[in-house]
Short mmCIF file of C-alpha atoms and ligand atoms in Angstrom, two decimals:
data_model
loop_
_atom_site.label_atom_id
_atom_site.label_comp_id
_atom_site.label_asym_id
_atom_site.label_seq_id
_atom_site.Cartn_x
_atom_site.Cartn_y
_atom_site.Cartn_z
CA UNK Y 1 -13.31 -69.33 -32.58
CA UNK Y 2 -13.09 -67.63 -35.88
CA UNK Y 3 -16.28 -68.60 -38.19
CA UNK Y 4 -18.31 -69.99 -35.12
CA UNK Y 5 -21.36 -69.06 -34.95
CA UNK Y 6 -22.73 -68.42 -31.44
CA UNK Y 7 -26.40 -69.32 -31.53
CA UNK Y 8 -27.24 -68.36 -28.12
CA UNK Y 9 -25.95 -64.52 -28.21
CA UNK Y 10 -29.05 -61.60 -27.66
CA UNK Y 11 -30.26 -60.95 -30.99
CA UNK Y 12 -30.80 -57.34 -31.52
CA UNK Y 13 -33.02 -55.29 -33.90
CA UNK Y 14 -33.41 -51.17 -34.24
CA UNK Y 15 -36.54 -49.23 -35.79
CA UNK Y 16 -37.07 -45.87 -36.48
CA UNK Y 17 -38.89 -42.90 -38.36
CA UNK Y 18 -35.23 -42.30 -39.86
CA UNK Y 19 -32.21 -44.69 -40.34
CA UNK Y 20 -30.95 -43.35 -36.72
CA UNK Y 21 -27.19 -44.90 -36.04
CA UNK Y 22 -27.19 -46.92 -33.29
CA UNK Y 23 -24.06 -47.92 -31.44
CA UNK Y 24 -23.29 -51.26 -29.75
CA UNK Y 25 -20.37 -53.82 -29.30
CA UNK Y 26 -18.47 -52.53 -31.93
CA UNK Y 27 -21.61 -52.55 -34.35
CA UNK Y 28 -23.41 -49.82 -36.14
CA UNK Y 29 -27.02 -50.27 -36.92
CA UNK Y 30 -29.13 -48.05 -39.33
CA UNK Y 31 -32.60 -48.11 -38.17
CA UNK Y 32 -35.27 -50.12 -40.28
CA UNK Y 33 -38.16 -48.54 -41.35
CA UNK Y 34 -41.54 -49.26 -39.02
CA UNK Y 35 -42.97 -52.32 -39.31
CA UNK Y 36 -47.15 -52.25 -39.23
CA UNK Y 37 -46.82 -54.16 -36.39
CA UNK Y 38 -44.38 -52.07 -34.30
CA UNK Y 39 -46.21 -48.99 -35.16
CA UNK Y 40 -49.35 -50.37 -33.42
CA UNK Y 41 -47.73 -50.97 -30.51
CA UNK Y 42 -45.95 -47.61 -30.19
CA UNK Y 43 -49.05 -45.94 -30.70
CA UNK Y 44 -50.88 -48.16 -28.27
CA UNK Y 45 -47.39 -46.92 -25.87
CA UNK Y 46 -47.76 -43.52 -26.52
CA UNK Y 47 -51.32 -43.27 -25.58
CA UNK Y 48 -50.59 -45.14 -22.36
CA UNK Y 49 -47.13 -43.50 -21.44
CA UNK Y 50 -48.50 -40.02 -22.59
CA UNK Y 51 -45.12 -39.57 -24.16
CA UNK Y 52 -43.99 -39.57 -28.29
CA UNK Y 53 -41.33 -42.36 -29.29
CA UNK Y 54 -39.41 -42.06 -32.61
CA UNK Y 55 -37.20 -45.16 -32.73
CA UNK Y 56 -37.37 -48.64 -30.54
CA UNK Y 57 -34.51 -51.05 -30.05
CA UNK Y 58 -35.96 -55.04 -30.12
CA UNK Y 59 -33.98 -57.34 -27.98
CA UNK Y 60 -34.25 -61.19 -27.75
CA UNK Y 61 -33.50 -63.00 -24.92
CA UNK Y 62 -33.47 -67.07 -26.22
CA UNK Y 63 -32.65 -68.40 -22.37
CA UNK Y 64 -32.19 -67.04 -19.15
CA UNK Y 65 -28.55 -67.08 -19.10
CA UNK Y 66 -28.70 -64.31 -21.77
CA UNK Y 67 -29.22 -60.60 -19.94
CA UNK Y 68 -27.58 -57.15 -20.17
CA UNK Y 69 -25.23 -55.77 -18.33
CA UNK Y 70 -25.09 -52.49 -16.10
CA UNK Y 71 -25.92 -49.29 -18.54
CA UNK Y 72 -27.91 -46.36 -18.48
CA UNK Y 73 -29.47 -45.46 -21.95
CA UNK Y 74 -28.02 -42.00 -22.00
CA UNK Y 75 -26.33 -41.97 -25.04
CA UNK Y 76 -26.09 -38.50 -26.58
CA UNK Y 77 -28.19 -38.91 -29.63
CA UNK Y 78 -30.93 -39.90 -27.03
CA UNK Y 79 -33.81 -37.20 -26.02
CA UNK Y 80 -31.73 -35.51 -22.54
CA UNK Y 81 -34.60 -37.05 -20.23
CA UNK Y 82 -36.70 -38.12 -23.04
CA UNK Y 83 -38.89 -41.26 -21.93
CA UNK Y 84 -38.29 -44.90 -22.34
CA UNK Y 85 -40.79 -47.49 -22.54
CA UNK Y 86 -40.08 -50.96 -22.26
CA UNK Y 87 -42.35 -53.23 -23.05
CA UNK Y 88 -41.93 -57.05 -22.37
CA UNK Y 89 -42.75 -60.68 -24.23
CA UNK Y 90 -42.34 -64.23 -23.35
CA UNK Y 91 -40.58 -65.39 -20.12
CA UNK Y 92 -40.64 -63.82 -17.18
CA UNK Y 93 -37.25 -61.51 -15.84
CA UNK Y 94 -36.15 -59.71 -13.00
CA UNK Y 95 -35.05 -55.95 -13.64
CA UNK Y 96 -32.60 -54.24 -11.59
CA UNK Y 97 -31.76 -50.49 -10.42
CA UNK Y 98 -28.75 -49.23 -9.01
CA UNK Y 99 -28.11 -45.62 -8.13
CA UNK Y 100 -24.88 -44.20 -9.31
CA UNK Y 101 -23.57 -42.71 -6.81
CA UNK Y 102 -25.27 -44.27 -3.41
CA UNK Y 103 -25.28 -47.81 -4.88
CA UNK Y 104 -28.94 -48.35 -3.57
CA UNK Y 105 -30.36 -51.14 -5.37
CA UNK Y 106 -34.33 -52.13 -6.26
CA UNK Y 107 -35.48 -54.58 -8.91
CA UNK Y 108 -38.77 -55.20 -10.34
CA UNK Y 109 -40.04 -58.29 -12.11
CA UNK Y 110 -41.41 -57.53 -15.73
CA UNK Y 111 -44.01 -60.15 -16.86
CA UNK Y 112 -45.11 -61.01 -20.27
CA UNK Y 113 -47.42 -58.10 -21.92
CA UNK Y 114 -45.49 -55.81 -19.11
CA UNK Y 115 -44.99 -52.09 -19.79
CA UNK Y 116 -41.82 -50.23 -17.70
CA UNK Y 117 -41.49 -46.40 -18.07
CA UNK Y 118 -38.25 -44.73 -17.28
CA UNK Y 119 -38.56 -41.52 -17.42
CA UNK Y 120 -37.02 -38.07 -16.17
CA UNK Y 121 -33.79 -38.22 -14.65
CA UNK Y 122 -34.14 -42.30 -13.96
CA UNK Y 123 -30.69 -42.71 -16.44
CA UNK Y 124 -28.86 -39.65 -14.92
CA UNK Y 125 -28.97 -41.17 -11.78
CA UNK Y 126 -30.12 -44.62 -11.94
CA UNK Y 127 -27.78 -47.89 -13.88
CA UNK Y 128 -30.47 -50.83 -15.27
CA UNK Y 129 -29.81 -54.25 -15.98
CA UNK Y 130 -31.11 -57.90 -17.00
CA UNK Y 131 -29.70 -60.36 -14.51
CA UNK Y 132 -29.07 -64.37 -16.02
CA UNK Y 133 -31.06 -66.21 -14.59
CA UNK Y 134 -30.91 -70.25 -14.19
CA UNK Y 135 -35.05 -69.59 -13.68
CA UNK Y 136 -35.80 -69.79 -16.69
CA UNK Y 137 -34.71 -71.38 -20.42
CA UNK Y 138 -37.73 -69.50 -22.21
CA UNK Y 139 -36.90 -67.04 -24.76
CA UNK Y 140 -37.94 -63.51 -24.02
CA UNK Y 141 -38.31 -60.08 -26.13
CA UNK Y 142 -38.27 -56.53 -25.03
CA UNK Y 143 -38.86 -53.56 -26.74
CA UNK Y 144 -37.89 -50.06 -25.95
CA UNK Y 145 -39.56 -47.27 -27.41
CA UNK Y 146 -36.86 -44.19 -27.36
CA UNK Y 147 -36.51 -40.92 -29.05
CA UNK Y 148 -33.29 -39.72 -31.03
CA UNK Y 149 -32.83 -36.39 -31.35
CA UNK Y 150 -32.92 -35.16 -34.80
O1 AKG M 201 -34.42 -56.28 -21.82
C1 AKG M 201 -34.67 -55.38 -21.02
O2 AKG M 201 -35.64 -55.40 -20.28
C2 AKG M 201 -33.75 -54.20 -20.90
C3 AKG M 201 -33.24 -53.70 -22.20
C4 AKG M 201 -32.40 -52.48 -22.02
O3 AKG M 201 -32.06 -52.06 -20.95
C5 AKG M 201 -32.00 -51.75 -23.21
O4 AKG M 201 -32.32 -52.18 -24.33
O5 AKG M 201 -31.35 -50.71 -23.07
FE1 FE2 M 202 -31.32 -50.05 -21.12
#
């Protein structure tokens, strides 16, 4: 309904070095400077994923019956096999794979304090997603460390 405000929608957030567009559901985002915070933990990512991140998209899950749906995070501003790290707060959610083209599927659960690299040709071939889940009505919040090509 027109001037409703849906309370229990993923909230979304986007960082970067630069005020990178992002694109999603009809909404453009200009990425917000670093945060002290954020820039701690992409440092403490880079060291561990032995890769360099300029921007992170911040997701919050308030409930389990909030997820994503089938993508792969191949966008064309986005590094051609550039690394993704996701790292993961709060409740506890499956993660699932599905290959493109022989529908193979594999899921993972990623835990609070959790670290997930996809990396290579993972989004060429591979769709991701955040199942809803009755398991849980804990909020959670990912972040994924990207990098946008300048
Ligand atoms: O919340 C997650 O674990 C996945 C997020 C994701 O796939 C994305 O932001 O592109
Ligand atoms: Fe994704």
């Amino acid at each position: 309904m027109f001037g409703k405000r849906i309370i229990t929608k993923r909230k979304v957030a986007w960082y970067g070095e630069k005020p990178f567009e992002y694109s999603y559901s009809n909404t453009t985002k200009l990425a917000l400077p670093w945060t002290k915070t954020l820039l701690i933990l992409k440092q403490l990512t880079e060291e561990k994923t032995e890769h360099t991140y300029n921007s992170c998209l911040l997701n919050l899950y308030h409930e389990g019956s909030e997820g994503m749906a089938w993508h792969s995070d191949d966008e064309k501003d986005l590094k051609k096999n550039g690394a993704i790290a996701s790292l993961s707060f709060g409740a506890e959610r499956k993660f699932a794979f599905k290959h493109k083209s022989t529908k193979e599927k594999t899921s993972l659960t990623l835990e609070h304090g959790s670290l997930l690299v996809m990396k290579g040709e993972t989004q060429t071939y591979w769709l991701h997603r955040l199942p809803p889940t009755k398991l849980t009505t804990k909020p959670r919040i990912n972040l994924t460390f990207r990098t946008i090509i300048e």
